[in-house]
XYZ file of C-alpha atoms in Angstrom:
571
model
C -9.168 -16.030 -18.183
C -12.503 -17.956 -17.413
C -15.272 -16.016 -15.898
C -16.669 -17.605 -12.804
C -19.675 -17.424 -13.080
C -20.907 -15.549 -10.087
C -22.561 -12.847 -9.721
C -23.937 -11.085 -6.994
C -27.829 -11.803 -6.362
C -30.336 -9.124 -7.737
C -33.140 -8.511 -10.120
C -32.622 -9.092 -13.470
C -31.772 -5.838 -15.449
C -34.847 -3.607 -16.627
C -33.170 -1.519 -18.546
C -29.947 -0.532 -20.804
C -28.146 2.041 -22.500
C -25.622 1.266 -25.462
C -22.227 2.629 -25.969
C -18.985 2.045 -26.941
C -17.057 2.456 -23.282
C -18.504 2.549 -19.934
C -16.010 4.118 -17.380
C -17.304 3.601 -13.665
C -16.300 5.685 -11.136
C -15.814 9.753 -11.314
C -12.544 10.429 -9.877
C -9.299 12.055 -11.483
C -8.803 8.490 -12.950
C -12.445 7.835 -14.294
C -13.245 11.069 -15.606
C -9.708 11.756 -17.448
C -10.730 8.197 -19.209
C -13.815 9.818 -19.990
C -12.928 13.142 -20.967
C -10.130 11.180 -23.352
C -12.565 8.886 -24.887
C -15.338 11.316 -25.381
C -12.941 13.123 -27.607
C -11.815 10.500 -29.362
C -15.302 9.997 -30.829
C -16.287 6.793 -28.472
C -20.129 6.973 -27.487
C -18.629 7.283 -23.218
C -21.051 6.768 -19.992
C -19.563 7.442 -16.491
C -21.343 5.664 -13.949
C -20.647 6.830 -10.316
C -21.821 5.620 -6.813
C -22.728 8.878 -5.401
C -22.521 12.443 -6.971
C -19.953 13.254 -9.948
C -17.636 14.994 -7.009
C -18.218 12.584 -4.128
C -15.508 9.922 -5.050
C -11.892 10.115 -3.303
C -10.297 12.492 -5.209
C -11.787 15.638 -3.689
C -10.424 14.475 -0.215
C -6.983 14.344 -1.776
C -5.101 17.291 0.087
C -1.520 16.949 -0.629
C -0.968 17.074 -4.168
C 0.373 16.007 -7.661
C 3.738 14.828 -7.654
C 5.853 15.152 -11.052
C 9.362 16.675 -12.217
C 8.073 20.166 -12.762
C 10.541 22.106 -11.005
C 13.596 23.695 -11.632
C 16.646 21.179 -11.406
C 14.077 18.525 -11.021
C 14.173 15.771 -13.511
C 11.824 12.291 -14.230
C 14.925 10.209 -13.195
C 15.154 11.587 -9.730
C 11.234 11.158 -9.310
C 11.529 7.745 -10.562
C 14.761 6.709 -8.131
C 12.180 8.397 -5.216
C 9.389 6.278 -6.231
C 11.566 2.930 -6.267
C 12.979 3.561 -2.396
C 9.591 3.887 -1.129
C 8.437 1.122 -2.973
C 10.300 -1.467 -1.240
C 11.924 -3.737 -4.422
C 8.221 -4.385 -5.384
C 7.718 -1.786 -8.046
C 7.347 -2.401 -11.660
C 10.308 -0.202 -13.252
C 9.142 0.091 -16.584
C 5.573 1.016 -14.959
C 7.339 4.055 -12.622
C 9.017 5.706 -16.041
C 5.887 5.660 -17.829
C 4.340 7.299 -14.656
C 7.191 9.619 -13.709
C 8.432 10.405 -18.031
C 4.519 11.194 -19.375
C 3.401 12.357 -15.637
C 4.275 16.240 -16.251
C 2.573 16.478 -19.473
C -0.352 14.711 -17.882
C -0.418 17.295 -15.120
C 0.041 20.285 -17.787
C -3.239 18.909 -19.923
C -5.123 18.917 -16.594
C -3.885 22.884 -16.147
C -5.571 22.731 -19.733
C -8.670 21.537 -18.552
C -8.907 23.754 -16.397
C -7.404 22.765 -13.079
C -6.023 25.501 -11.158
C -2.892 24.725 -9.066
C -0.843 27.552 -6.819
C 1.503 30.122 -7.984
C 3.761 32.075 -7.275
C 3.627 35.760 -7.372
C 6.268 35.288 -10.296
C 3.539 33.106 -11.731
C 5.641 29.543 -11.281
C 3.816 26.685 -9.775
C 4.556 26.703 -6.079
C 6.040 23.002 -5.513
C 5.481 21.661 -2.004
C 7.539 18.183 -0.043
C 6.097 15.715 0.598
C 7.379 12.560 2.613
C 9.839 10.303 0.432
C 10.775 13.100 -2.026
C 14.191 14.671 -2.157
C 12.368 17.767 -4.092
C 9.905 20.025 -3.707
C 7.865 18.476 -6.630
C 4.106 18.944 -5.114
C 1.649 20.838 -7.083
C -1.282 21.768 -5.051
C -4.028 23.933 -5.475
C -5.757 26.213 -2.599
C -3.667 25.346 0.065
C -4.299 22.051 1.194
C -7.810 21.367 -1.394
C -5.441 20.203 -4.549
C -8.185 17.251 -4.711
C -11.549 19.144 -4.669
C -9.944 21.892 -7.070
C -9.039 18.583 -9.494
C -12.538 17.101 -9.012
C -13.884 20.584 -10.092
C -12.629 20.938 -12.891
C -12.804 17.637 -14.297
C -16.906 17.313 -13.372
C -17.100 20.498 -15.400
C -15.373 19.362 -18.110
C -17.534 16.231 -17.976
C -20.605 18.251 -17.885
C -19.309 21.063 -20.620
C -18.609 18.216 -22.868
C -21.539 16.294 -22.524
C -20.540 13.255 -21.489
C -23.788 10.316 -20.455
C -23.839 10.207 -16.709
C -25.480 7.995 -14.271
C -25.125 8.764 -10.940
C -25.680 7.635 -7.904
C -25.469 4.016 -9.245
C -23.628 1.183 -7.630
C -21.867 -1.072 -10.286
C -22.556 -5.036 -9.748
C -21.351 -7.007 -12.106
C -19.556 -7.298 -14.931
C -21.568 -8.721 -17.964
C -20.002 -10.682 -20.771
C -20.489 -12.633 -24.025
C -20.620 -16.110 -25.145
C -17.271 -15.760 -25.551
C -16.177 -14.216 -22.094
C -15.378 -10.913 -23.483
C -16.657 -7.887 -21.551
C -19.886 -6.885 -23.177
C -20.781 -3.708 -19.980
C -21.630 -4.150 -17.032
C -25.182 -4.226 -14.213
C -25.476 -1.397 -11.822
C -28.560 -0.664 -10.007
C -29.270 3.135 -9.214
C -30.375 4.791 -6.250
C -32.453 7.795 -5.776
C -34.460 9.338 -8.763
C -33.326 10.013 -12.251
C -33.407 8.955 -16.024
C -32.949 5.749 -14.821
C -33.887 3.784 -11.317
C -33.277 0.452 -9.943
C -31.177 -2.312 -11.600
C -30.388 -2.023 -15.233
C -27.326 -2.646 -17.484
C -24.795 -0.412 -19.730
C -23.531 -2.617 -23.039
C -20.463 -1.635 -23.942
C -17.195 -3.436 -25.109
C -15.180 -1.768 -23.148
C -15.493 -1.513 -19.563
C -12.459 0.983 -17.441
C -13.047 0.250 -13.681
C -12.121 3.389 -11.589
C -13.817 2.564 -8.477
C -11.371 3.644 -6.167
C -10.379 1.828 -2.734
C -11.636 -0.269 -0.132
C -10.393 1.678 3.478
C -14.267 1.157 4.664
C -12.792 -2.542 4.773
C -11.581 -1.211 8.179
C -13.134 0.477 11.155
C -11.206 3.483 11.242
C -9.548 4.840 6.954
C -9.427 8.407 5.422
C -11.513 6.808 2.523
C -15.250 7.662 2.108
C -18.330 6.108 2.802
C -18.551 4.629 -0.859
C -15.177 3.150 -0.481
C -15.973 -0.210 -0.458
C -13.672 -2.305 -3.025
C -16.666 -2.519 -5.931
C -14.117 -2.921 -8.258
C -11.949 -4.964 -7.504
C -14.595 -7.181 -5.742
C -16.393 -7.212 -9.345
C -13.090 -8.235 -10.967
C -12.849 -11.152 -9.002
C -16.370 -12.134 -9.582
C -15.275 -11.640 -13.605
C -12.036 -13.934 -13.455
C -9.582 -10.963 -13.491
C -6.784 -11.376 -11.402
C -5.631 -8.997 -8.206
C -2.333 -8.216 -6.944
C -0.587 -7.130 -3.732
C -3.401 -6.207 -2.001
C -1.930 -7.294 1.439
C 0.235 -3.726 0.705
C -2.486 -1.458 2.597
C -0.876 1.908 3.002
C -1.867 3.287 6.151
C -1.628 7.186 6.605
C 0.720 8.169 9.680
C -1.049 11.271 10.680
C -4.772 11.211 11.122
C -6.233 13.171 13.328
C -6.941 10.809 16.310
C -10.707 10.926 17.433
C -10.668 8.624 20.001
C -9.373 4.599 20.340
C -13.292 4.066 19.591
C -13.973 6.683 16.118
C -14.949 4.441 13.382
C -15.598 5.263 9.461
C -13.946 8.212 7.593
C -11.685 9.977 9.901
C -10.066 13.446 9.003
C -6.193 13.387 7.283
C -3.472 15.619 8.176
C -1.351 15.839 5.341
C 2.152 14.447 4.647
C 2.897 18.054 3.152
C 2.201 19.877 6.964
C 5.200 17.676 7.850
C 7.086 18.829 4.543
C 6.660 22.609 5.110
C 8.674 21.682 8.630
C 5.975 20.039 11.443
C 7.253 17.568 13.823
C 5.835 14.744 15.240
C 6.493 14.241 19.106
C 5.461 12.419 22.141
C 3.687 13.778 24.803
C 6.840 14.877 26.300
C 7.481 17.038 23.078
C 10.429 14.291 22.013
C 11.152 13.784 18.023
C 10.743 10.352 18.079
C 11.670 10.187 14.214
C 14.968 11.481 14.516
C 17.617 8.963 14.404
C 15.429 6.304 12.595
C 16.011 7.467 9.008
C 17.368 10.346 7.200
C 14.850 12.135 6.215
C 12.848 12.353 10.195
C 9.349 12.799 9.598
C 9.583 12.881 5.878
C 10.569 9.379 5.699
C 8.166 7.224 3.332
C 4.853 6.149 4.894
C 5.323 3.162 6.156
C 8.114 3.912 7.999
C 6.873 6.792 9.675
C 3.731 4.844 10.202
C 5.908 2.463 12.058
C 7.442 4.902 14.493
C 4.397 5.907 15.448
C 3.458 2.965 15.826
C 6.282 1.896 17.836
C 6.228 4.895 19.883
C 2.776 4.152 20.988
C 3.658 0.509 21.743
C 6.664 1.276 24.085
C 4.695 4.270 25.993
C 1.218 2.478 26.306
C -0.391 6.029 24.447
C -3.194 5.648 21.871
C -1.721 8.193 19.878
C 1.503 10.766 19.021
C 1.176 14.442 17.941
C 1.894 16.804 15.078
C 3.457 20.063 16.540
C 3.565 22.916 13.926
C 2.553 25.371 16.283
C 5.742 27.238 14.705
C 3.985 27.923 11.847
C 2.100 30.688 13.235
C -1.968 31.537 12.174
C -1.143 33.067 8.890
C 0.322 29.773 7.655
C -2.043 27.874 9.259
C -5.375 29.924 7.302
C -3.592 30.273 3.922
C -1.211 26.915 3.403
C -3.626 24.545 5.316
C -7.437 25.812 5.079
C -8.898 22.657 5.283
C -6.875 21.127 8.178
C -7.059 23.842 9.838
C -11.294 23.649 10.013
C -11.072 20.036 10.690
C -8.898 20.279 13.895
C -10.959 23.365 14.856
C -14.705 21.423 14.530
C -13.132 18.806 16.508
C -11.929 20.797 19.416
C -8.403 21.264 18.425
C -6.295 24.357 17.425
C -3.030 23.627 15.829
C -2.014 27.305 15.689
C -2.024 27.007 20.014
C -1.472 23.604 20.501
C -0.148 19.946 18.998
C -2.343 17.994 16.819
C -2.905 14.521 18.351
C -2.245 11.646 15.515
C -2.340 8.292 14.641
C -2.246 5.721 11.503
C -5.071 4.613 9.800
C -5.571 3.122 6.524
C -5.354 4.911 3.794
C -4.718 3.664 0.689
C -4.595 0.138 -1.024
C -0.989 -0.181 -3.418
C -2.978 -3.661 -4.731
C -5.731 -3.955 -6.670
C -7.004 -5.327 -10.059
C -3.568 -6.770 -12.307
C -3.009 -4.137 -15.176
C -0.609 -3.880 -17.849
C 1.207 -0.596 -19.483
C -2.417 0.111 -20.932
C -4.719 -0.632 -18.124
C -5.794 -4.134 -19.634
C -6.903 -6.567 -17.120
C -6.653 -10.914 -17.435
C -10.038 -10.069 -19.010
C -10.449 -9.247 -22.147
C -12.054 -5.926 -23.317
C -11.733 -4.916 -19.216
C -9.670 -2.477 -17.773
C -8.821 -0.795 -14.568
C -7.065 2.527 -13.530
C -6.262 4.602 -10.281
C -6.413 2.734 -6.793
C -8.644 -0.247 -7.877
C -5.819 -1.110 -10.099
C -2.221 -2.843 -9.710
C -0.257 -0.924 -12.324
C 3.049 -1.851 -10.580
C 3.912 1.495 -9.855
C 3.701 1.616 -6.460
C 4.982 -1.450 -5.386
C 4.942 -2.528 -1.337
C 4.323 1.352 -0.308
C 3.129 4.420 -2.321
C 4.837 7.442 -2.658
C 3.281 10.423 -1.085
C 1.134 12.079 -4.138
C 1.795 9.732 -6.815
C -1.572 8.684 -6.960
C -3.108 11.758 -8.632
C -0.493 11.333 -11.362
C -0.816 7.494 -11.775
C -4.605 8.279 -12.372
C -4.025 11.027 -14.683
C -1.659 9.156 -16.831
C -2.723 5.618 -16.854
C -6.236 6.738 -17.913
C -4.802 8.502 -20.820
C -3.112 5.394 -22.155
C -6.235 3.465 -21.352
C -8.553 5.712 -23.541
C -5.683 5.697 -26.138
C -5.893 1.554 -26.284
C -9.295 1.808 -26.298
C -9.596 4.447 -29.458
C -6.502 2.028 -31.143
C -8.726 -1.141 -30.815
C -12.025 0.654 -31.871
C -10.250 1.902 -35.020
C -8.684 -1.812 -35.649
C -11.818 -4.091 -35.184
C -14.520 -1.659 -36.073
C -16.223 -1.751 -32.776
C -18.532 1.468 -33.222
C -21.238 -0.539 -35.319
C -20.854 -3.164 -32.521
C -23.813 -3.576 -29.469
C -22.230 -6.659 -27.408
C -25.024 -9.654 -26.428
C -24.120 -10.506 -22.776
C -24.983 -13.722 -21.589
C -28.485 -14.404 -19.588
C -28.375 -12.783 -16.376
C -29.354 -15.652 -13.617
C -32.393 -16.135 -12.147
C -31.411 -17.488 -8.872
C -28.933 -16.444 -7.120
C -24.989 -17.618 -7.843
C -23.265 -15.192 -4.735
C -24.950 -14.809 -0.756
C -25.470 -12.176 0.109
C -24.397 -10.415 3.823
C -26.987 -8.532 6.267
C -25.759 -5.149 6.714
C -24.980 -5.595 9.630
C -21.698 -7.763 8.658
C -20.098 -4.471 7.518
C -19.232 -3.823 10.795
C -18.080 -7.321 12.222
C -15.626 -7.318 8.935
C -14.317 -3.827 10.124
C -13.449 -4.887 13.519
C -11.901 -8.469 12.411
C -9.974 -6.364 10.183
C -8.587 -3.949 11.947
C -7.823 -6.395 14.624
C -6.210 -8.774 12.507
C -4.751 -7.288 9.855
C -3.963 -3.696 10.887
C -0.718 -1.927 11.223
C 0.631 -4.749 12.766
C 0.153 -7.902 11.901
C 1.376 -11.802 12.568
C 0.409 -15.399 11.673
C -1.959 -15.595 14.793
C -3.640 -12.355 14.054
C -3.712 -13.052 10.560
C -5.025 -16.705 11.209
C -7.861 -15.223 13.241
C -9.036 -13.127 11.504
C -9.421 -15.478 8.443
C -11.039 -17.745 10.649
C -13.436 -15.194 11.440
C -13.782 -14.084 7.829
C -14.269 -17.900 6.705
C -17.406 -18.111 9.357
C -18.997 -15.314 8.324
C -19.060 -16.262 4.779
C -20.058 -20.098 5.415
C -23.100 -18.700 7.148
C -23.833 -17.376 4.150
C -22.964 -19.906 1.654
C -25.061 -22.517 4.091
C -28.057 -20.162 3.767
C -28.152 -20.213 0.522
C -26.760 -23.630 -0.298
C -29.218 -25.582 2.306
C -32.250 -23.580 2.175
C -32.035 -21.298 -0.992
C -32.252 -18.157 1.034
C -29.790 -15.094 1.078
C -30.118 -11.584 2.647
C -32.054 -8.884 1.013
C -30.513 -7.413 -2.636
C -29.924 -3.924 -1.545
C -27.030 -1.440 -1.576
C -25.981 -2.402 2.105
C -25.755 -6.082 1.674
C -23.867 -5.555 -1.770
C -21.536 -3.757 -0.318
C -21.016 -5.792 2.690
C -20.652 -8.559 0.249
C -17.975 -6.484 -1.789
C -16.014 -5.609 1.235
C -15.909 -9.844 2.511
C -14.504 -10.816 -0.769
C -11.412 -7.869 -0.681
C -11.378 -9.123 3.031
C -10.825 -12.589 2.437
C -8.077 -11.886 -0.561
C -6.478 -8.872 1.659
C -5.180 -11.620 4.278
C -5.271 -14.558 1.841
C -2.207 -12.342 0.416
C -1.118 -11.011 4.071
C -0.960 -14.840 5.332
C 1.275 -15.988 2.837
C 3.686 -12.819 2.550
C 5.967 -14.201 5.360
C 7.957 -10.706 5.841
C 7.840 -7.406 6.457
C 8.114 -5.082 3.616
C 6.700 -1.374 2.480
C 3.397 -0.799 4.232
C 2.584 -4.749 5.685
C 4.374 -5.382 8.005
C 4.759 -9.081 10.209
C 5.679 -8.883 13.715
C 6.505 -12.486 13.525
C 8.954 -11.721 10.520
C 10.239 -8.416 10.967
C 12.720 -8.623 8.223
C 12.365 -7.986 4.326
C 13.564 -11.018 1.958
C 14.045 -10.043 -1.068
C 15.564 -13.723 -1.502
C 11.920 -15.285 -1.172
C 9.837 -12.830 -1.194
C 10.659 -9.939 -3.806
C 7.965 -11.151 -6.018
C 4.289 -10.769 -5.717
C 0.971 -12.763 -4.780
C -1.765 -12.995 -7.349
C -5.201 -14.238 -6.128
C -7.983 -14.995 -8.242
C -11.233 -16.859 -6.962
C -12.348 -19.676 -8.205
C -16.530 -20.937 -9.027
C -16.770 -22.819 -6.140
C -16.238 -19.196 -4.343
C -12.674 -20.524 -2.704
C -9.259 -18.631 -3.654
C -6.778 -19.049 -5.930
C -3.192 -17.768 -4.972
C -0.024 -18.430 -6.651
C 3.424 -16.200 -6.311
C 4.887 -15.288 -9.310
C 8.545 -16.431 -9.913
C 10.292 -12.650 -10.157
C 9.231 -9.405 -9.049
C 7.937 -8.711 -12.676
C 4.049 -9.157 -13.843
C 2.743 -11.776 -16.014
C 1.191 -10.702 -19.136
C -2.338 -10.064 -18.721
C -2.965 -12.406 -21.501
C -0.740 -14.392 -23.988
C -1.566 -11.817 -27.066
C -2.259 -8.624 -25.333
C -2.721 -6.844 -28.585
C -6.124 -9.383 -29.194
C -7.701 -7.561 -26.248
């Protein structure tokens, strides 16, 4: 795969660090890369956006799903994953995930990661919506994220592993021969190191995380703002299914105006037995699928949705008032202190809820081994398309698919160290531009792309939505383009425009892929075409974009992946 050639405008590199594997972003799926390559022997620098703990993973409150319990088995965890991913998933991708998964989760328990027992000393195994098992592992309630971020950033910092943080990844650099050779990242703040400057490395694992700040209201952080897989793009690497935006049914509603990070309510409150009502006190659920509230996300997402649609209401609510306060304080800490800041006791009274995104299934094209359409890149946890999850992810799979697609990445990247002798090896990138190849946004497009996207390509979506807001998209970045094309000016390099930049390019692909996906399947969902077709559509849409900054999309003949390259064993 060609690199582009585009790169987003900023001062050329002043300085660099060497090493043999740069891993960017510190969440479960970054740092377990780390931890595994720093053992290995590989010279390893994370590089994070914010703090070590500030990435996605610490707001992660239901838990790590895997065949840990009693009766339990990888087959039945697999068959679970499948249904709720809608025909889309990649089989062989699910048994690695669901076979290697429990060992993945015991190494973490070796790490140090403490999850909830039982007074017999068993891990206590929660439900979660989609599973027919208690298979959950969570730690301190309802804080199985923060505990796994813990223990990981002290592991990191035990070990001694090269940090940089607060540093905002920009591009990734290559050689003369396209092959990754690190990557550009310009840090914020003070430190070792300050404005832009460049790690070399060979290797390059992209563990970025999502891109909910894409819309106005997402459980996702601040810093969520599709780095990765905009960076891929910019590289040549391919992305997949990213119109398959999981949106999470029960956030605590804040008002029909609350924009950025907005507080969850976890799938497993509705697994240890809440219900989710209208304001009459009605189980809406009931009746539309089997499992009632525990349904896979997108369908309850879609009740809700529904439910709101035929009664004119902004939002439903979450009724576990049954639980009583003990449950409440010692099961669901967190929640608890979130509905209480915001005016709301669950222990007295129903939680009001709505959807709002959540998590992307899509991202950056992987194989088994994280390896992306570019050679000596790879990509792992939400900014990557493993295959696993298909149209709709599976309530706490994504701790696990970090965990254990990580591993194997490290493990690729020790086996091709060992075969090409890659230690001894400093890569030359190519010259970084001096004038600017990408525009760049104002900050203040941030917002305008949150509102076209949530308008356009929310919950519900349709070819006139869809159309609009790719109208809307395509203006904003012609303004841009015509800035810089007619007159040679751009907006200001600076983390707000880069990231405003980052967040139109995963716009533009997001419903690029939505537009063309004439159905409703998983978590996207057409109003115009309200049925699945697995006779047309059971396959997926790859987009990749092109020099002259336009799109490339092209839907692959079967539901399976492409290789990532015609010899993936020469990456």
């Amino acid at each position: 795969m060609s690199n582009t050639g585009i790169r987003l405008h900023a001062p050329t590199p002043g300085w660099s660090v060497a090493a043999d594997v740069v891993v960017v972003g510190s969440g479960v799926a970054g740092l377990t890369a780390a931890l595994r390559c720093q053992a290995a022997g590989l010279r390893t620098v994370v590089v994070t956006k914010a703090r070590l703990d500030d990435g996605s993973t610490r707001w992660a409150q239901g838990g790590v799903a895997a065949a840990l319990g009693e009766g339990d088995t990888p087959e039945q965890h697999l068959d679970d994953t499948l249904v709720a991913g809608a025909g889309l998933c990649d089989e062989e991708a699910v048994r690695v995930l669901v076979t290697e998964g429990p060992d993945a989760v015991r190494r973490l328990i070796e790490t140090g990661a403490h999850f909830d027992e039982s007074a017999e000393g068993d891990l206590q195994l929660a439900r979660e919506g989609g599973h027919h098992r208690r298979r959950i592992a969570h730690a301190g309630g309802d804080a199985t994220g923060a505990e796994i971020s813990r223990a990981l950033v002290e592991a990191v910092r035990a070990r001694g592993v090269e940090t940089v943080e607060n540093a905002l990844v920009l591009d990734l650099l290559t050689d003369t021969e396209g092959r990754t050779a690190g990557v550009s990242l310009h840090v914020m703040g003070e430190g070792q190191h300050d404005g832009v400057g460049a790690v070399l490395a060979p290797a390059v694992v992209l563990a970025t995380g999502g891109m909910g700040q894409v819309f106005s209201a997402t459980t996702n952080p601040h810093v969520s703002t599709g780095d990765g897989v905009a960076l891929a793009l910019r590289a040549g690497a391919e992305v997949s299914d990213l119109e398959f935006v999981q949106f999470h049914p029960t956030v605590l509603f804040l008002g029909a105006d609350a924009e950025g990070q907005q507080p969850l309510v976890s799938e497993a409150v509705r697994g240890e037995g809440a219900h989710l009502v209208d304001a009459d006190g009605v189980r809406f659920m009931v009746g539309q699928h089997e499992l009632a509230e525990l349904a896979p996300r997108d369908i309850v997402a879609k009740g809700i949705t529904r439910r709101m649609q035929e009664q004119g209401a902004e939002h439903m609510y979450l009724d576990a008032r049954h639980f009583g306060a003990d449950m409440w304080e010692h099961r669901f800490p967190t929640i608890l202190a979130a509905c209480r800041a915001h005016g709301i006791d669950p222990v007295t009274e129903p939680v009001p809820v709505a959807p709002a995104a959540h998590y992307a299934s899509g991202g950056i094209r992987t194989d088994l081994s994280g390896r992306t359409t570019v050679p000596g890149l790879y990509a792992c946890g939400e900014t990557a398309c493993t295959g696993v999850h298909g149209a709709n992810r599976l309530a706490s799979n994504s701790l696990l698919e970090g965990l254990v697609y990580a591993e194997r990445i490290a493990d690729d990247i020790e086996r091709q160290h060992a075969a090409n002798g890659l230690h001894a090896r400093v890569p030359v990138p190519v010259e970084h531009p001096r004038t600017p190849t990408h525009p760049l946004l104002p900050p203040e497009a941030r917002f305008a792309i949150q509102r076209v996207m949530t308008a356009g390509a929310g919950v519900l979506r349709s070819a006139d939505s869809l159309a609009e807001a790719a109208a809307q998209l395509g203006r904003i970045h012609a303004e841009a383009v015509n800035s810089l094309t007619e007159n040679g000016k751009t907006a200001e390099p600076g983390v707000d425009t880069w990231e405003a930049t980052n967040l139109l390019c995963v716009a533009r692909v997001l419903v690029a892929a939505a537009r063309r996906r004439e159905e409703t399947r998983g978590c996207h969902w057409r109003e115009d075409h309200p049925d699945r077709d697995d006779a047309t559509w059971r396959r997926h849409i790859v987009v990749r974009l092109n020099p002259d900054r336009t799109l490339a999309t092209y839907t692959t003949p079967t539901a399976d992946f492409p290789a990532t390259a015609e010899n993936p064993q020469e990456q």
